[in-house]
């Protein structure tokens, strides 16, 4: 297949591009490289040194013999360039990673909230309009988030996208199926919730074929393809805005930094290894909906864990100290999370769970590049409200100069 990977320079997009290229698909990465500019804005870089996207693609051609094409297009701002590219190239599938992906970044300030909404919603809507306008009957696979469901305790497994409900009518009870009610916990999660409505409309109105993947928190960094050459390494975010919680714990342990647990650590989250992420994309592509079908929704996760349990696991493995800090997020202190993921299991996914060897691999990568860490960027300081911001701990190591008077 000819596949367009939107956001193919990112944490999930790059290893997915390599994985699908390795399977023999013709891959076209479309990206505006905004994630690299955000690194510059925040004054922090990937723990792993990343070459330019052009050099990455050159190295992949050298080691694999397969060519990955790169196109610099801003989906949110350059609708007509996107439309013309789709019209000319007519990919068989479009994988949509091209959204600002960090909840903390989306909550830094009014500017970051506006940017996240403008970028994410415009990119998704521009893509859908362009597909309709060009008559492109490609399978659209979107990387969403488990966060659209919220993290309240409901006492029942979260279904895959749809909920059976009973409605009282004058003629009696009527059964129907609705999108599972969203309860986003950040502006970022809100944009993913809005994506769902856009997909629902364009599927029913124009027959756009959509699969929406509600993904858990990704951990790990390497896949079979990124291991093939040092310059193919995936990015590794350790900072308080973009670092995912388990990767952050492993990086903190590697540099002798306390494992920063916010609140009680009783937040239960869904997780998936990066190797399973790329495998799930492959499986979703093989199970495309037919024109006129409703949006397919998969819960793309393999296991759930409490944050404090993960910290204790990493502390036991590495000898790291755990620091319990005020929580900058507005969320429940404790929650249960039971999630159905029958669709991917039914398609043949053999899940990678928290294996000690893979955890140690992440620690070793972090140790190798520890000299690239800016310790001031490790704490989570982006707060959800002004009140929470006043309680944020910016010095978990206790190195700040203190008054003695």
mmCIF file of C-alpha atoms in Angstrom:
data_model
loop_
_atom_site.group_PDB
_atom_site.id
_atom_site.type_symbol
_atom_site.label_atom_id
_atom_site.label_comp_id
_atom_site.label_asym_id
_atom_site.label_seq_id
_atom_site.Cartn_x
_atom_site.Cartn_y
_atom_site.Cartn_z
ATOM 1 C CA UNK A 1 0.000 0.000 0.000
ATOM 2 C CA UNK A 2 0.902 3.631 -0.395
ATOM 3 C CA UNK A 3 0.580 5.087 3.116
ATOM 4 C CA UNK A 4 0.752 8.714 4.252
ATOM 5 C CA UNK A 5 2.022 8.993 7.839
ATOM 6 C CA UNK A 6 1.029 12.425 9.132
ATOM 7 C CA UNK A 7 3.322 13.425 11.980
ATOM 8 C CA UNK A 8 5.800 10.733 10.988
ATOM 9 C CA UNK A 9 8.738 12.533 12.626
ATOM 10 C CA UNK A 10 7.296 12.077 16.124
ATOM 11 C CA UNK A 11 7.648 9.637 19.029
ATOM 12 C CA UNK A 12 5.029 7.215 17.647
ATOM 13 C CA UNK A 13 5.102 8.318 14.001
ATOM 14 C CA UNK A 14 8.772 7.591 13.302
ATOM 15 C CA UNK A 15 8.886 3.949 14.497
ATOM 16 C CA UNK A 16 5.528 3.341 12.798
ATOM 17 C CA UNK A 17 6.931 4.661 9.513
ATOM 18 C CA UNK A 18 9.936 2.331 9.792
ATOM 19 C CA UNK A 19 7.780 -0.659 10.742
ATOM 20 C CA UNK A 20 5.420 -0.227 7.800
ATOM 21 C CA UNK A 21 8.267 0.502 5.388
ATOM 22 C CA UNK A 22 9.967 -2.681 6.554
ATOM 23 C CA UNK A 23 6.785 -4.573 5.605
ATOM 24 C CA UNK A 24 7.150 -3.289 2.036
ATOM 25 C CA UNK A 25 4.657 -0.410 2.038
ATOM 26 C CA UNK A 26 5.420 2.852 0.222
ATOM 27 C CA UNK A 27 5.684 5.403 3.037
ATOM 28 C CA UNK A 28 5.240 9.172 2.743
ATOM 29 C CA UNK A 29 5.858 11.178 5.915
ATOM 30 C CA UNK A 30 4.022 14.499 6.074
ATOM 31 C CA UNK A 31 5.133 16.694 8.972
ATOM 32 C CA UNK A 32 5.653 20.362 9.826
ATOM 33 C CA UNK A 33 8.444 19.446 12.292
ATOM 34 C CA UNK A 34 6.646 21.408 15.031
ATOM 35 C CA UNK A 35 7.771 18.975 17.720
ATOM 36 C CA UNK A 36 11.380 19.999 17.062
ATOM 37 C CA UNK A 37 10.430 23.675 17.352
ATOM 38 C CA UNK A 38 8.702 22.949 20.659
ATOM 39 C CA UNK A 39 11.987 21.475 21.918
ATOM 40 C CA UNK A 40 13.580 24.811 21.106
ATOM 41 C CA UNK A 41 10.771 26.733 22.796
ATOM 42 C CA UNK A 42 10.992 24.679 25.990
ATOM 43 C CA UNK A 43 14.788 24.660 26.008
ATOM 44 C CA UNK A 44 14.976 20.889 26.225
ATOM 45 C CA UNK A 45 16.045 18.225 23.766
ATOM 46 C CA UNK A 46 15.342 14.551 23.254
ATOM 47 C CA UNK A 47 17.506 12.445 25.550
ATOM 48 C CA UNK A 48 18.519 10.479 22.471
ATOM 49 C CA UNK A 49 20.281 12.587 19.802
ATOM 50 C CA UNK A 50 18.079 12.910 16.729
ATOM 51 C CA UNK A 51 19.267 13.621 13.211
ATOM 52 C CA UNK A 52 17.193 15.647 10.768
ATOM 53 C CA UNK A 53 14.258 13.819 9.221
ATOM 54 C CA UNK A 54 16.048 13.872 5.875
ATOM 55 C CA UNK A 55 19.120 12.170 7.381
ATOM 56 C CA UNK A 56 16.954 9.631 9.187
ATOM 57 C CA UNK A 57 15.284 8.706 5.896
ATOM 58 C CA UNK A 58 18.687 8.473 4.166
ATOM 59 C CA UNK A 59 20.023 6.093 6.826
ATOM 60 C CA UNK A 60 16.897 3.935 6.581
ATOM 61 C CA UNK A 61 17.371 3.621 2.807
ATOM 62 C CA UNK A 62 21.001 2.662 3.438
ATOM 63 C CA UNK A 63 20.229 -0.120 5.944
ATOM 64 C CA UNK A 64 16.957 -1.431 4.513
ATOM 65 C CA UNK A 65 16.929 -0.617 0.810
ATOM 66 C CA UNK A 66 13.475 0.947 1.304
ATOM 67 C CA UNK A 67 12.806 4.620 0.623
ATOM 68 C CA UNK A 68 10.723 6.825 2.927
ATOM 69 C CA UNK A 69 9.569 10.069 1.308
ATOM 70 C CA UNK A 70 9.313 13.283 3.357
ATOM 71 C CA UNK A 71 7.012 16.235 2.656
ATOM 72 C CA UNK A 72 7.057 19.444 4.717
ATOM 73 C CA UNK A 73 3.395 20.476 5.060
ATOM 74 C CA UNK A 74 1.573 22.134 7.953
ATOM 75 C CA UNK A 75 -1.804 20.370 7.994
ATOM 76 C CA UNK A 76 -3.434 22.953 10.238
ATOM 77 C CA UNK A 77 -2.397 25.955 8.130
ATOM 78 C CA UNK A 78 -1.800 24.697 4.583
ATOM 79 C CA UNK A 79 -5.085 23.102 3.583
ATOM 80 C CA UNK A 80 -4.663 23.631 -0.149
ATOM 81 C CA UNK A 81 -1.176 22.108 -0.215
ATOM 82 C CA UNK A 82 -2.539 19.102 1.696
ATOM 83 C CA UNK A 83 -5.534 18.794 -0.631
ATOM 84 C CA UNK A 84 -3.352 18.992 -3.734
ATOM 85 C CA UNK A 85 -0.888 16.450 -2.342
ATOM 86 C CA UNK A 86 -3.693 13.975 -1.602
ATOM 87 C CA UNK A 87 -5.208 14.567 -5.036
ATOM 88 C CA UNK A 88 -1.901 13.928 -6.796
ATOM 89 C CA UNK A 89 -0.599 11.021 -4.713
ATOM 90 C CA UNK A 90 -3.845 9.271 -3.662
ATOM 91 C CA UNK A 91 -2.580 7.111 -0.800
ATOM 92 C CA UNK A 92 -4.435 3.912 0.106
ATOM 93 C CA UNK A 93 -4.271 4.737 3.814
ATOM 94 C CA UNK A 94 -3.618 7.808 5.939
ATOM 95 C CA UNK A 95 -2.265 7.473 9.482
ATOM 96 C CA UNK A 96 -2.905 10.610 11.511
ATOM 97 C CA UNK A 97 -0.389 11.314 14.305
ATOM 98 C CA UNK A 98 -0.119 15.033 13.478
ATOM 99 C CA UNK A 99 -1.358 16.566 16.725
ATOM 100 C CA UNK A 100 0.302 18.262 19.701
ATOM 101 C CA UNK A 101 0.375 15.270 22.041
ATOM 102 C CA UNK A 102 1.230 16.495 25.560
ATOM 103 C CA UNK A 103 -1.448 17.261 28.153
ATOM 104 C CA UNK A 104 0.922 19.353 30.336
ATOM 105 C CA UNK A 105 2.082 21.435 27.351
ATOM 106 C CA UNK A 106 -1.537 22.157 26.472
ATOM 107 C CA UNK A 107 -2.078 23.617 29.976
ATOM 108 C CA UNK A 108 0.997 25.872 30.302
ATOM 109 C CA UNK A 109 -0.743 29.123 29.352
ATOM 110 C CA UNK A 110 -3.536 30.624 27.291
ATOM 111 C CA UNK A 111 -1.207 30.645 24.263
ATOM 112 C CA UNK A 112 -0.524 26.915 24.599
ATOM 113 C CA UNK A 113 -4.214 26.117 24.986
ATOM 114 C CA UNK A 114 -5.066 28.087 21.858
ATOM 115 C CA UNK A 115 -2.192 26.558 19.890
ATOM 116 C CA UNK A 116 -3.209 23.012 20.853
ATOM 117 C CA UNK A 117 -6.822 23.551 19.782
ATOM 118 C CA UNK A 118 -5.889 25.391 16.566
ATOM 119 C CA UNK A 119 -3.261 22.836 15.574
ATOM 120 C CA UNK A 120 -5.093 19.638 16.497
ATOM 121 C CA UNK A 121 -8.638 20.434 15.438
ATOM 122 C CA UNK A 122 -7.680 22.265 12.242
ATOM 123 C CA UNK A 123 -5.309 19.467 11.218
ATOM 124 C CA UNK A 124 -7.994 16.820 11.684
ATOM 125 C CA UNK A 125 -10.745 18.827 10.008
ATOM 126 C CA UNK A 126 -8.558 19.944 7.110
ATOM 127 C CA UNK A 127 -7.637 16.317 6.493
ATOM 128 C CA UNK A 128 -11.260 15.155 6.482
ATOM 129 C CA UNK A 129 -12.380 17.997 4.183
ATOM 130 C CA UNK A 130 -9.485 17.309 1.816
ATOM 131 C CA UNK A 131 -10.332 13.605 1.642
ATOM 132 C CA UNK A 132 -13.951 14.407 0.790
ATOM 133 C CA UNK A 133 -13.053 17.148 -1.704
ATOM 134 C CA UNK A 134 -10.606 14.918 -3.602
ATOM 135 C CA UNK A 135 -12.877 11.873 -3.502
ATOM 136 C CA UNK A 136 -10.104 9.946 -1.775
ATOM 137 C CA UNK A 137 -11.428 6.634 -0.432
ATOM 138 C CA UNK A 138 -8.433 5.971 1.822
ATOM 139 C CA UNK A 139 -8.602 4.271 5.203
ATOM 140 C CA UNK A 140 -7.955 6.930 7.870
ATOM 141 C CA UNK A 141 -6.313 5.572 11.026
ATOM 142 C CA UNK A 142 -6.143 8.116 13.845
ATOM 143 C CA UNK A 143 -4.101 7.877 17.018
ATOM 144 C CA UNK A 144 -6.358 9.044 19.819
ATOM 145 C CA UNK A 145 -6.070 8.558 23.563
ATOM 146 C CA UNK A 146 -7.623 6.633 26.421
ATOM 147 C CA UNK A 147 -7.899 10.037 28.095
ATOM 148 C CA UNK A 148 -11.088 10.840 26.171
ATOM 149 C CA UNK A 149 -12.915 8.545 28.594
ATOM 150 C CA UNK A 150 -11.654 10.396 31.661
ATOM 151 C CA UNK A 151 -10.330 8.672 34.746
ATOM 152 C CA UNK A 152 -13.310 8.517 37.065
ATOM 153 C CA UNK A 153 -14.120 5.198 38.667
ATOM 154 C CA UNK A 154 -17.260 3.752 37.068
ATOM 155 C CA UNK A 155 -16.946 0.206 38.377
ATOM 156 C CA UNK A 156 -17.317 -1.414 34.957
ATOM 157 C CA UNK A 157 -14.965 -2.082 32.038
ATOM 158 C CA UNK A 158 -14.661 0.799 29.574
ATOM 159 C CA UNK A 159 -15.948 -0.498 26.220
ATOM 160 C CA UNK A 160 -14.274 0.164 22.911
ATOM 161 C CA UNK A 161 -15.774 3.504 21.998
ATOM 162 C CA UNK A 162 -19.488 2.746 22.178
ATOM 163 C CA UNK A 163 -21.911 2.294 25.069
ATOM 164 C CA UNK A 164 -25.230 0.426 25.059
ATOM 165 C CA UNK A 165 -27.899 2.555 26.735
ATOM 166 C CA UNK A 166 -31.618 2.314 27.380
ATOM 167 C CA UNK A 167 -33.751 5.420 26.663
ATOM 168 C CA UNK A 168 -37.247 5.948 28.092
ATOM 169 C CA UNK A 169 -39.707 6.959 25.342
ATOM 170 C CA UNK A 170 -43.517 7.424 25.324
ATOM 171 C CA UNK A 171 -43.705 3.971 23.728
ATOM 172 C CA UNK A 172 -41.468 2.359 26.324
ATOM 173 C CA UNK A 173 -37.782 1.646 26.684
ATOM 174 C CA UNK A 174 -35.621 1.856 23.574
ATOM 175 C CA UNK A 175 -32.140 0.378 23.269
ATOM 176 C CA UNK A 176 -29.468 2.276 21.409
ATOM 177 C CA UNK A 177 -25.707 2.626 21.127
ATOM 178 C CA UNK A 178 -23.927 5.938 21.676
ATOM 179 C CA UNK A 179 -20.330 7.156 21.756
ATOM 180 C CA UNK A 180 -18.983 6.558 25.236
ATOM 181 C CA UNK A 181 -19.394 9.897 27.085
ATOM 182 C CA UNK A 182 -16.169 11.874 27.083
ATOM 183 C CA UNK A 183 -14.650 13.482 30.143
ATOM 184 C CA UNK A 184 -11.359 15.029 29.024
ATOM 185 C CA UNK A 185 -8.868 15.997 31.707
ATOM 186 C CA UNK A 186 -6.893 18.617 29.756
ATOM 187 C CA UNK A 187 -7.136 20.800 26.660
ATOM 188 C CA UNK A 188 -5.128 18.160 24.781
ATOM 189 C CA UNK A 189 -7.603 15.427 25.771
ATOM 190 C CA UNK A 190 -10.461 17.762 24.842
ATOM 191 C CA UNK A 191 -9.124 18.038 21.268
ATOM 192 C CA UNK A 192 -9.068 14.256 20.974
ATOM 193 C CA UNK A 193 -12.667 14.180 22.210
ATOM 194 C CA UNK A 194 -13.621 16.718 19.542
ATOM 195 C CA UNK A 195 -11.834 14.594 16.941
ATOM 196 C CA UNK A 196 -14.325 11.811 17.714
ATOM 197 C CA UNK A 197 -17.258 14.036 16.764
ATOM 198 C CA UNK A 198 -15.569 15.096 13.523
ATOM 199 C CA UNK A 199 -14.957 11.457 12.593
ATOM 200 C CA UNK A 200 -18.526 10.490 13.427
ATOM 201 C CA UNK A 201 -19.924 13.254 11.209
ATOM 202 C CA UNK A 202 -17.730 12.623 8.166
ATOM 203 C CA UNK A 203 -18.230 8.847 8.392
ATOM 204 C CA UNK A 204 -22.022 9.162 8.393
ATOM 205 C CA UNK A 205 -22.242 12.137 6.006
ATOM 206 C CA UNK A 206 -19.539 11.343 3.444
ATOM 207 C CA UNK A 207 -18.650 7.713 4.004
ATOM 208 C CA UNK A 208 -15.096 8.417 5.157
ATOM 209 C CA UNK A 209 -13.616 5.167 6.470
ATOM 210 C CA UNK A 210 -12.127 5.828 9.905
ATOM 211 C CA UNK A 211 -10.461 3.770 12.617
ATOM 212 C CA UNK A 212 -9.879 5.683 15.865
ATOM 213 C CA UNK A 213 -7.299 4.175 18.218
ATOM 214 C CA UNK A 214 -7.663 5.175 21.863
ATOM 215 C CA UNK A 215 -4.106 4.603 23.001
ATOM 216 C CA UNK A 216 -2.720 4.239 26.499
ATOM 217 C CA UNK A 217 0.524 5.785 27.764
ATOM 218 C CA UNK A 218 3.459 4.633 25.639
ATOM 219 C CA UNK A 219 6.668 3.388 27.240
ATOM 220 C CA UNK A 220 9.929 2.087 25.819
ATOM 221 C CA UNK A 221 11.897 3.687 23.027
ATOM 222 C CA UNK A 222 13.301 1.063 20.632
ATOM 223 C CA UNK A 223 11.573 -1.138 18.079
ATOM 224 C CA UNK A 224 13.081 -3.850 15.890
ATOM 225 C CA UNK A 225 13.692 -1.256 13.172
ATOM 226 C CA UNK A 226 15.147 1.578 15.298
ATOM 227 C CA UNK A 227 17.742 -0.881 16.656
ATOM 228 C CA UNK A 228 19.166 -1.407 13.169
ATOM 229 C CA UNK A 229 21.311 1.740 13.226
ATOM 230 C CA UNK A 230 22.238 4.267 15.953
ATOM 231 C CA UNK A 231 20.927 7.135 13.811
ATOM 232 C CA UNK A 232 17.492 5.538 13.563
ATOM 233 C CA UNK A 233 16.975 5.834 17.326
ATOM 234 C CA UNK A 234 13.566 7.069 18.410
ATOM 235 C CA UNK A 235 13.179 10.277 20.393
ATOM 236 C CA UNK A 236 13.099 9.942 24.203
ATOM 237 C CA UNK A 237 11.339 12.668 26.173
ATOM 238 C CA UNK A 238 12.196 12.902 29.871
ATOM 239 C CA UNK A 239 10.978 16.420 30.685
ATOM 240 C CA UNK A 240 7.915 17.302 32.738
ATOM 241 C CA UNK A 241 5.801 18.283 29.742
ATOM 242 C CA UNK A 242 6.456 15.557 27.175
ATOM 243 C CA UNK A 243 7.999 12.661 29.091
ATOM 244 C CA UNK A 244 5.547 9.797 29.627
ATOM 245 C CA UNK A 245 5.376 8.627 33.228
ATOM 246 C CA UNK A 246 7.136 5.241 33.062
ATOM 247 C CA UNK A 247 9.878 6.491 30.724
ATOM 248 C CA UNK A 248 10.352 9.437 33.086
ATOM 249 C CA UNK A 249 10.760 7.137 36.082
ATOM 250 C CA UNK A 250 13.325 5.032 34.234
ATOM 251 C CA UNK A 251 15.264 8.111 33.105
ATOM 252 C CA UNK A 252 15.148 9.596 36.611
ATOM 253 C CA UNK A 253 16.500 6.355 38.058
ATOM 254 C CA UNK A 254 19.310 6.323 35.489
ATOM 255 C CA UNK A 255 20.581 9.784 36.501
ATOM 256 C CA UNK A 256 20.110 9.438 40.257
ATOM 257 C CA UNK A 257 17.074 11.723 40.381
ATOM 258 C CA UNK A 258 14.164 10.957 42.763
ATOM 259 C CA UNK A 259 11.166 9.296 41.138
ATOM 260 C CA UNK A 260 8.578 12.088 41.158
ATOM 261 C CA UNK A 261 5.117 10.780 42.084
ATOM 262 C CA UNK A 262 2.460 13.483 42.147
ATOM 263 C CA UNK A 263 -0.314 13.293 44.696
ATOM 264 C CA UNK A 264 -0.896 9.854 46.208
ATOM 265 C CA UNK A 265 0.210 8.038 43.060
ATOM 266 C CA UNK A 266 -3.162 6.310 43.089
ATOM 267 C CA UNK A 267 -3.901 7.341 39.507
ATOM 268 C CA UNK A 268 -4.475 4.194 37.434
ATOM 269 C CA UNK A 269 -3.460 4.484 33.797
ATOM 270 C CA UNK A 270 -3.402 2.271 30.713
ATOM 271 C CA UNK A 271 -0.025 1.441 29.147
ATOM 272 C CA UNK A 272 1.399 0.047 25.911
ATOM 273 C CA UNK A 273 4.956 -0.579 24.719
ATOM 274 C CA UNK A 274 6.097 1.319 21.627
ATOM 275 C CA UNK A 275 6.667 -1.985 19.785
ATOM 276 C CA UNK A 276 2.998 -2.863 20.354
ATOM 277 C CA UNK A 277 1.967 0.592 19.142
ATOM 278 C CA UNK A 278 3.470 -0.021 15.705
ATOM 279 C CA UNK A 279 2.071 -3.551 15.614
ATOM 280 C CA UNK A 280 -1.430 -2.249 16.435
ATOM 281 C CA UNK A 281 -1.232 0.221 13.556
ATOM 282 C CA UNK A 282 -0.345 -2.654 11.241
ATOM 283 C CA UNK A 283 -3.297 -4.717 12.508
ATOM 284 C CA UNK A 284 -5.721 -1.789 12.218
ATOM 285 C CA UNK A 285 -4.700 -1.216 8.588
ATOM 286 C CA UNK A 286 -5.601 -4.827 7.784
ATOM 287 C CA UNK A 287 -9.068 -4.473 9.348
ATOM 288 C CA UNK A 288 -10.420 -1.419 7.554
ATOM 289 C CA UNK A 289 -14.113 -0.516 7.817
ATOM 290 C CA UNK A 290 -16.239 -0.505 4.675
ATOM 291 C CA UNK A 291 -17.554 2.718 3.164
ATOM 292 C CA UNK A 292 -20.667 3.697 5.102
ATOM 293 C CA UNK A 293 -19.646 1.855 8.289
ATOM 294 C CA UNK A 294 -19.552 3.690 11.586
ATOM 295 C CA UNK A 295 -16.152 4.678 12.969
ATOM 296 C CA UNK A 296 -14.197 1.696 14.278
ATOM 297 C CA UNK A 297 -12.847 2.383 17.758
ATOM 298 C CA UNK A 298 -10.155 0.240 19.376
ATOM 299 C CA UNK A 299 -8.708 0.606 22.859
ATOM 300 C CA UNK A 300 -4.998 0.445 22.080
ATOM 301 C CA UNK A 301 -3.526 -0.630 25.410
ATOM 302 C CA UNK A 302 -2.173 -3.814 26.948
ATOM 303 C CA UNK A 303 -2.234 -3.350 30.749
ATOM 304 C CA UNK A 304 -3.132 -0.942 33.551
ATOM 305 C CA UNK A 305 -1.067 0.115 36.579
ATOM 306 C CA UNK A 306 -1.198 2.590 39.437
ATOM 307 C CA UNK A 307 1.484 5.261 39.198
ATOM 308 C CA UNK A 308 2.841 4.534 42.704
ATOM 309 C CA UNK A 309 3.094 0.820 41.869
ATOM 310 C CA UNK A 310 5.231 1.658 38.837
ATOM 311 C CA UNK A 311 7.438 3.903 40.968
ATOM 312 C CA UNK A 312 7.894 1.132 43.518
ATOM 313 C CA UNK A 313 8.739 -1.354 40.743
ATOM 314 C CA UNK A 314 11.399 0.964 39.292
ATOM 315 C CA UNK A 315 12.726 1.822 42.765
ATOM 316 C CA UNK A 316 13.103 -1.867 43.615
ATOM 317 C CA UNK A 317 14.844 -2.559 40.302
ATOM 318 C CA UNK A 318 17.243 0.400 40.439
ATOM 319 C CA UNK A 319 17.511 1.501 44.081
ATOM 320 C CA UNK A 320 16.055 4.925 43.275
ATOM 321 C CA UNK A 321 14.317 7.065 45.906
ATOM 322 C CA UNK A 322 10.635 8.009 45.513
ATOM 323 C CA UNK A 323 9.540 11.605 46.149
ATOM 324 C CA UNK A 324 5.818 12.270 46.666
ATOM 325 C CA UNK A 325 5.007 15.801 45.448
ATOM 326 C CA UNK A 326 1.940 18.041 45.072
ATOM 327 C CA UNK A 327 -0.039 17.206 41.946
ATOM 328 C CA UNK A 328 -0.094 19.961 39.271
ATOM 329 C CA UNK A 329 -3.049 18.253 37.561
ATOM 330 C CA UNK A 330 -6.714 18.660 38.484
ATOM 331 C CA UNK A 331 -7.716 15.019 38.800
ATOM 332 C CA UNK A 332 -8.974 12.416 41.225
ATOM 333 C CA UNK A 333 -6.348 11.315 43.747
ATOM 334 C CA UNK A 334 -7.298 7.651 43.244
ATOM 335 C CA UNK A 335 -9.146 5.835 40.488
ATOM 336 C CA UNK A 336 -9.785 2.359 39.164
ATOM 337 C CA UNK A 337 -9.452 1.621 35.453
ATOM 338 C CA UNK A 338 -10.797 -1.486 33.758
ATOM 339 C CA UNK A 339 -10.506 -1.440 29.971
ATOM 340 C CA UNK A 340 -11.670 -3.776 27.225
ATOM 341 C CA UNK A 341 -9.172 -4.385 24.414
ATOM 342 C CA UNK A 342 -10.829 -7.385 22.767
ATOM 343 C CA UNK A 343 -10.533 -6.031 19.221
ATOM 344 C CA UNK A 344 -6.740 -6.059 19.016
ATOM 345 C CA UNK A 345 -6.480 -9.342 20.900
ATOM 346 C CA UNK A 346 -8.945 -10.796 18.402
ATOM 347 C CA UNK A 347 -6.783 -9.551 15.530
ATOM 348 C CA UNK A 348 -3.781 -11.437 16.916
ATOM 349 C CA UNK A 349 -1.923 -8.951 19.124
ATOM 350 C CA UNK A 350 0.431 -10.748 21.540
ATOM 351 C CA UNK A 351 0.912 -8.007 24.150
ATOM 352 C CA UNK A 352 4.280 -6.931 25.515
ATOM 353 C CA UNK A 353 3.882 -6.369 29.254
ATOM 354 C CA UNK A 354 6.263 -4.828 31.798
ATOM 355 C CA UNK A 355 9.242 -7.101 31.230
ATOM 356 C CA UNK A 356 12.306 -6.399 33.352
ATOM 357 C CA UNK A 357 14.615 -6.722 30.354
ATOM 358 C CA UNK A 358 12.773 -4.021 28.422
ATOM 359 C CA UNK A 359 12.683 -1.777 31.492
ATOM 360 C CA UNK A 360 16.430 -2.233 31.911
ATOM 361 C CA UNK A 361 16.939 -1.424 28.218
ATOM 362 C CA UNK A 362 15.325 1.993 28.762
ATOM 363 C CA UNK A 363 17.515 2.609 31.824
ATOM 364 C CA UNK A 364 20.625 1.723 29.839
ATOM 365 C CA UNK A 365 19.661 4.134 27.047
ATOM 366 C CA UNK A 366 19.082 6.862 29.634
ATOM 367 C CA UNK A 367 22.475 6.170 31.252
ATOM 368 C CA UNK A 368 24.197 6.270 27.864
ATOM 369 C CA UNK A 369 22.858 9.759 27.148
ATOM 370 C CA UNK A 370 22.709 11.071 30.719
ATOM 371 C CA UNK A 371 25.077 13.899 29.779
ATOM 372 C CA UNK A 372 22.262 15.350 27.642
ATOM 373 C CA UNK A 373 19.871 15.724 30.594
ATOM 374 C CA UNK A 374 19.007 19.185 31.872
ATOM 375 C CA UNK A 375 17.989 18.410 35.450
ATOM 376 C CA UNK A 376 16.031 21.679 35.696
ATOM 377 C CA UNK A 377 13.676 20.354 33.009
ATOM 378 C CA UNK A 378 12.833 17.113 34.824
ATOM 379 C CA UNK A 379 10.111 18.364 37.245
ATOM 380 C CA UNK A 380 6.458 18.587 36.187
ATOM 381 C CA UNK A 381 5.624 22.267 36.720
ATOM 382 C CA UNK A 382 2.848 22.970 34.183
ATOM 383 C CA UNK A 383 -0.239 23.347 36.368
ATOM 384 C CA UNK A 384 -3.895 22.960 35.422
ATOM 385 C CA UNK A 385 -5.073 25.992 37.476
ATOM 386 C CA UNK A 386 -3.535 29.069 39.093
ATOM 387 C CA UNK A 387 -4.293 27.637 42.522
ATOM 388 C CA UNK A 388 -2.450 24.407 41.743
ATOM 389 C CA UNK A 389 0.464 26.383 40.268
ATOM 390 C CA UNK A 390 1.111 27.991 43.644
ATOM 391 C CA UNK A 391 1.766 24.546 45.156
ATOM 392 C CA UNK A 392 3.959 23.053 42.426
ATOM 393 C CA UNK A 393 7.321 21.690 43.629
ATOM 394 C CA UNK A 394 10.053 22.950 41.324
ATOM 395 C CA UNK A 395 13.019 21.542 43.257
ATOM 396 C CA UNK A 396 12.461 17.825 44.022
ATOM 397 C CA UNK A 397 16.185 17.331 44.613
ATOM 398 C CA UNK A 398 16.296 20.043 47.297
ATOM 399 C CA UNK A 399 19.217 21.842 45.660
ATOM 400 C CA UNK A 400 17.724 25.300 45.742
ATOM 401 C CA UNK A 401 19.581 27.813 47.903
ATOM 402 C CA UNK A 402 17.702 28.348 51.149
ATOM 403 C CA UNK A 403 17.632 31.381 53.415
ATOM 404 C CA UNK A 404 19.351 30.930 56.800
ATOM 405 C CA UNK A 405 18.109 34.205 58.292
#
